């Protein structure tokens, strides 16, 4: 079955550490996205990529970095510069150029300890 | 950027009751989608409905684009309907040229047996 796989499901980070969240899709979608969700809030866009080797900042990119070396993969690194990283992170993908067909992964819950 | 407001923020229903969730948006949109986030965090697309009315089982949605609102109707609610319902829009007047979505803050629905 096609879909998006995010790992790990839960992640604990110490202060000052960088961590990388994995997102893999086998839907042959060109576009991929990373969203952050805080309790009681909607989703806010961190980064998006429309095509391999290209990505753009969203609303809240500071303290995060991404890469898009393969169509299937869009990992997100939460750096030590992100002052409040505890949140629920969701990865999504969609066919390029379409305004529908979004598929979401099951999310990674990151906690700073 | 475009503003997306959802009401009510919280809703508690007895099983079997009907409900209406509302989404108002501040600008013209080319894309409006309704999502359901289950208690485990998984987001599922319910409707792609930039205008008109659609029905899928006990759920239906109506978007009146000229008046900038959309409604999600849930009939004969079940406990499995619990979760958060998000409205998300894409607008050509948004900050990005990409096909990314702007999310409202959601309506949290609790259906009690």
Short mmCIF file of C-alpha atoms in Angstrom, two decimals:
data_model
loop_
_atom_site.label_atom_id
_atom_site.label_comp_id
_atom_site.label_asym_id
_atom_site.label_seq_id
_atom_site.Cartn_x
_atom_site.Cartn_y
_atom_site.Cartn_z
CA UNK A 1 0.00 0.00 0.00
CA UNK A 2 1.19 3.51 -0.79
CA UNK A 3 1.64 5.97 1.98
CA UNK A 4 3.93 8.10 4.10
CA UNK A 5 6.07 6.69 6.87
CA UNK A 6 7.40 8.88 9.64
CA UNK A 7 9.89 7.70 12.20
CA UNK A 8 10.37 7.59 15.05
CA UNK A 9 6.90 7.95 16.54
CA UNK A 10 8.33 9.39 19.77
CA UNK A 11 11.62 11.21 20.17
CA UNK A 12 13.32 12.70 23.18
CA UNK A 13 16.01 15.32 22.78
CA UNK A 14 18.40 16.81 25.27
CA UNK A 15 19.02 20.54 25.31
CA UNK A 16 21.59 21.52 22.69
CA UNK A 17 21.24 18.41 20.56
CA UNK A 18 20.30 18.19 16.91
CA UNK A 19 17.79 15.50 15.96
CA UNK A 20 16.55 14.31 12.57
CA UNK A 21 13.01 13.20 11.84
CA UNK A 22 12.50 10.82 8.95
CA UNK A 23 9.77 11.05 6.30
CA UNK A 24 9.51 8.56 3.42
CA UNK A 25 6.74 8.28 0.81
CA UNK A 26 6.04 5.73 -1.90
CA UNK A 27 3.18 7.63 -3.56
CA UNK A 28 5.36 9.07 -6.33
CA UNK A 29 4.37 12.55 -5.16
CA UNK A 30 6.61 15.43 -6.21
CA UNK A 31 5.75 17.80 -3.36
CA UNK A 32 6.51 17.17 0.32
CA UNK A 33 5.88 19.27 3.40
CA UNK A 34 6.74 19.51 7.07
CA UNK A 35 4.22 20.92 9.53
CA UNK A 36 4.45 21.62 13.23
CA UNK A 37 1.45 21.26 15.55
CA UNK A 38 1.33 22.67 19.07
CA UNK A 39 -1.40 21.72 21.56
CA UNK A 40 -4.74 23.29 20.64
CA UNK A 41 -3.29 24.80 17.47
CA UNK A 42 -3.55 24.22 13.78
CA UNK A 43 -0.68 23.12 11.60
CA UNK A 44 2.05 25.57 10.70
CA UNK A 45 4.30 25.08 7.70
CA UNK A 46 8.02 24.67 8.40
CA UNK A 47 9.48 23.76 5.00
CA UNK A 48 8.22 22.45 1.70
CA UNK A 49 9.77 20.95 -1.41
CA UNK A 50 8.25 20.88 -4.87
CA UNK A 51 11.00 18.88 -6.52
CA UNK A 52 14.20 17.01 -5.74
CA UNK A 53 17.12 19.23 -4.68
CA UNK A 54 14.84 22.20 -4.10
CA UNK A 55 13.05 23.36 -0.95
CA UNK A 56 11.60 26.57 0.43
CA UNK A 57 11.02 28.03 3.88
CA UNK A 58 7.55 28.14 5.32
CA UNK A 59 6.20 30.30 8.14
CA UNK A 60 8.39 28.98 10.94
CA UNK A 61 11.65 27.73 9.37
CA UNK A 62 14.03 29.21 11.94
CA UNK A 63 15.89 26.49 13.84
CA UNK A 64 15.06 23.78 11.29
CA UNK A 65 16.79 22.41 8.21
CA UNK A 66 15.77 19.96 5.48
CA UNK A 67 17.18 18.15 2.49
CA UNK A 68 15.59 16.60 -0.58
CA UNK A 69 18.15 14.36 -2.23
CA UNK A 70 15.60 11.75 -3.29
CA UNK A 71 12.00 12.08 -4.41
CA UNK A 72 10.88 9.64 -1.74
CA UNK A 73 12.60 11.23 1.24
CA UNK A 74 12.34 14.59 3.02
CA UNK A 75 14.10 14.48 6.42
CA UNK A 76 13.75 17.33 8.91
CA UNK A 77 16.54 18.30 11.31
CA UNK A 78 15.59 20.15 14.46
CA UNK A 79 18.70 22.06 15.43
CA UNK A 80 19.82 23.42 18.78
CA UNK A 81 18.86 26.87 17.49
CA UNK A 82 15.18 25.94 17.76
CA UNK A 83 14.35 27.29 21.20
CA UNK A 84 11.04 25.54 21.73
CA UNK A 85 11.12 22.29 19.76
CA UNK A 86 8.65 20.28 21.83
CA UNK A 87 5.74 19.66 19.44
CA UNK A 88 4.04 17.18 17.14
CA UNK A 89 5.60 17.09 13.67
CA UNK A 90 3.66 16.00 10.61
CA UNK A 91 5.01 15.24 7.15
CA UNK A 92 2.76 15.36 4.08
CA UNK A 93 3.01 14.90 0.35
CA UNK A 94 0.91 15.83 -2.65
CA UNK A 95 1.04 15.58 -6.43
CA UNK A 96 2.86 18.59 -7.82
CA UNK A 97 0.71 21.37 -9.17
CA UNK A 98 -2.49 20.06 -7.62
CA UNK A 99 -4.34 21.68 -4.76
CA UNK A 100 -5.66 18.47 -3.37
CA UNK A 101 -4.52 14.92 -2.75
CA UNK A 102 -2.61 15.65 0.43
CA UNK A 103 -1.51 12.56 2.34
CA UNK A 104 -0.17 12.86 5.87
CA UNK A 105 2.14 10.64 7.84
CA UNK A 106 1.25 9.54 11.37
CA UNK A 107 3.55 12.09 12.98
CA UNK A 108 6.52 12.28 15.34
CA UNK A 109 6.11 13.61 18.85
CA UNK A 110 9.31 15.39 19.92
CA UNK A 111 9.96 16.21 23.56
CA UNK A 112 12.92 18.11 24.94
CA UNK A 113 14.16 16.72 28.26
CA UNK B 1 -1.61 35.82 4.80
CA UNK B 2 -5.06 34.36 4.60
CA UNK B 3 -6.97 33.93 7.86
CA UNK B 4 -8.91 30.74 8.59
CA UNK B 5 -11.31 30.70 11.55
CA UNK B 6 -13.18 27.65 12.76
CA UNK B 7 -16.10 27.43 15.15
CA UNK B 8 -16.92 26.20 17.64
CA UNK B 9 -13.50 25.44 19.12
CA UNK B 10 -14.92 22.59 21.19
CA UNK B 11 -18.05 20.50 20.82
CA UNK B 12 -19.40 17.68 22.98
CA UNK B 13 -22.18 15.52 21.58
CA UNK B 14 -24.23 12.58 22.69
CA UNK B 15 -23.89 9.64 20.36
CA UNK B 16 -26.53 9.87 17.65
CA UNK B 17 -26.72 13.67 17.61
CA UNK B 18 -26.07 15.85 14.58
CA UNK B 19 -23.61 18.75 14.37
CA UNK B 20 -22.42 21.54 12.10
CA UNK B 21 -18.86 22.83 12.04
CA UNK B 22 -18.05 26.13 10.40
CA UNK B 23 -14.98 27.48 8.61
CA UNK B 24 -14.64 31.15 7.64
CA UNK B 25 -11.80 32.41 5.48
CA UNK B 26 -10.62 35.92 4.76
CA UNK B 27 -9.83 35.79 1.04
CA UNK B 28 -10.87 34.03 -2.11
CA UNK B 29 -9.61 30.46 -2.25
CA UNK B 30 -8.99 27.92 -4.97
CA UNK B 31 -8.88 24.97 -2.65
CA UNK B 32 -10.61 24.07 0.58
CA UNK B 33 -10.24 20.78 2.34
CA UNK B 34 -11.64 19.27 5.51
CA UNK B 35 -9.47 16.92 7.56
CA UNK B 36 -10.14 14.74 10.58
CA UNK B 37 -7.32 14.19 13.06
CA UNK B 38 -7.94 11.12 15.19
CA UNK B 39 -6.87 10.91 18.85
CA UNK B 40 -3.59 9.30 17.76
CA UNK B 41 -2.66 12.26 15.55
CA UNK B 42 -3.34 10.81 12.11
CA UNK B 43 -4.83 13.31 9.66
CA UNK B 44 -7.30 11.98 7.13
CA UNK B 45 -8.67 13.98 4.24
CA UNK B 46 -12.47 14.11 4.33
CA UNK B 47 -13.42 16.42 1.51
CA UNK B 48 -11.84 18.49 -1.22
CA UNK B 49 -14.54 21.11 -1.67
CA UNK B 50 -13.60 24.52 -3.13
CA UNK B 51 -17.30 25.11 -3.87
CA UNK B 52 -20.64 23.32 -3.84
CA UNK B 53 -21.81 20.38 -1.77
CA UNK B 54 -20.47 16.86 -1.32
CA UNK B 55 -21.63 13.92 0.74
CA UNK B 56 -19.83 10.85 1.98
CA UNK B 57 -21.95 8.63 4.20
CA UNK B 58 -22.87 10.47 7.38
CA UNK B 59 -20.66 13.41 6.50
CA UNK B 60 -21.39 16.20 4.09
CA UNK B 61 -19.80 19.55 3.33
CA UNK B 62 -20.86 22.75 1.68
CA UNK B 63 -18.65 25.63 0.57
CA UNK B 64 -20.06 29.01 -0.43
CA UNK B 65 -16.98 30.54 -1.94
CA UNK B 66 -18.59 33.91 -2.68
CA UNK B 67 -19.42 34.31 1.01
CA UNK B 68 -16.12 32.80 2.18
CA UNK B 69 -17.31 30.00 4.39
CA UNK B 70 -17.63 26.26 4.48
CA UNK B 71 -19.74 23.96 6.65
CA UNK B 72 -19.13 20.36 7.66
CA UNK B 73 -22.19 18.38 8.73
CA UNK B 74 -21.94 15.25 10.84
CA UNK B 75 -25.14 13.28 11.23
CA UNK B 76 -25.88 10.44 13.67
CA UNK B 77 -22.51 10.96 15.36
CA UNK B 78 -20.52 7.98 16.64
CA UNK B 79 -17.75 7.78 19.21
CA UNK B 80 -15.30 7.13 16.37
CA UNK B 81 -16.06 10.62 15.04
CA UNK B 82 -14.18 12.09 18.01
CA UNK B 83 -11.04 14.05 17.24
CA UNK B 84 -10.17 17.41 15.75
CA UNK B 85 -11.64 18.64 12.48
CA UNK B 86 -9.50 21.03 10.48
CA UNK B 87 -10.38 23.26 7.59
CA UNK B 88 -7.46 24.10 5.29
CA UNK B 89 -7.33 26.46 2.35
CA UNK B 90 -5.01 27.49 -0.44
CA UNK B 91 -5.24 30.97 -1.83
CA UNK B 92 -3.54 32.51 -4.84
CA UNK B 93 -2.99 35.58 -2.68
CA UNK B 94 -1.00 33.57 -0.16
CA UNK B 95 2.65 34.11 0.60
CA UNK B 96 3.87 31.18 -1.42
CA UNK B 97 3.53 30.10 -5.01
CA UNK B 98 3.53 26.50 -3.90
CA UNK B 99 0.39 24.46 -3.40
CA UNK B 100 0.63 24.44 0.37
CA UNK B 101 -2.32 24.73 2.70
CA UNK B 102 -3.18 27.15 5.50
CA UNK B 103 -4.91 25.46 8.42
CA UNK B 104 -7.48 26.74 10.88
CA UNK B 105 -7.10 25.97 14.59
CA UNK B 106 -9.69 23.22 14.41
CA UNK B 107 -12.85 22.09 16.18
CA UNK B 108 -12.34 19.44 18.84
CA UNK B 109 -15.29 17.05 18.81
CA UNK B 110 -15.99 14.62 21.62
CA UNK B 111 -18.81 12.12 21.12
CA UNK B 112 -19.92 10.43 24.33
CA UNK B 113 -21.81 7.15 24.40
#
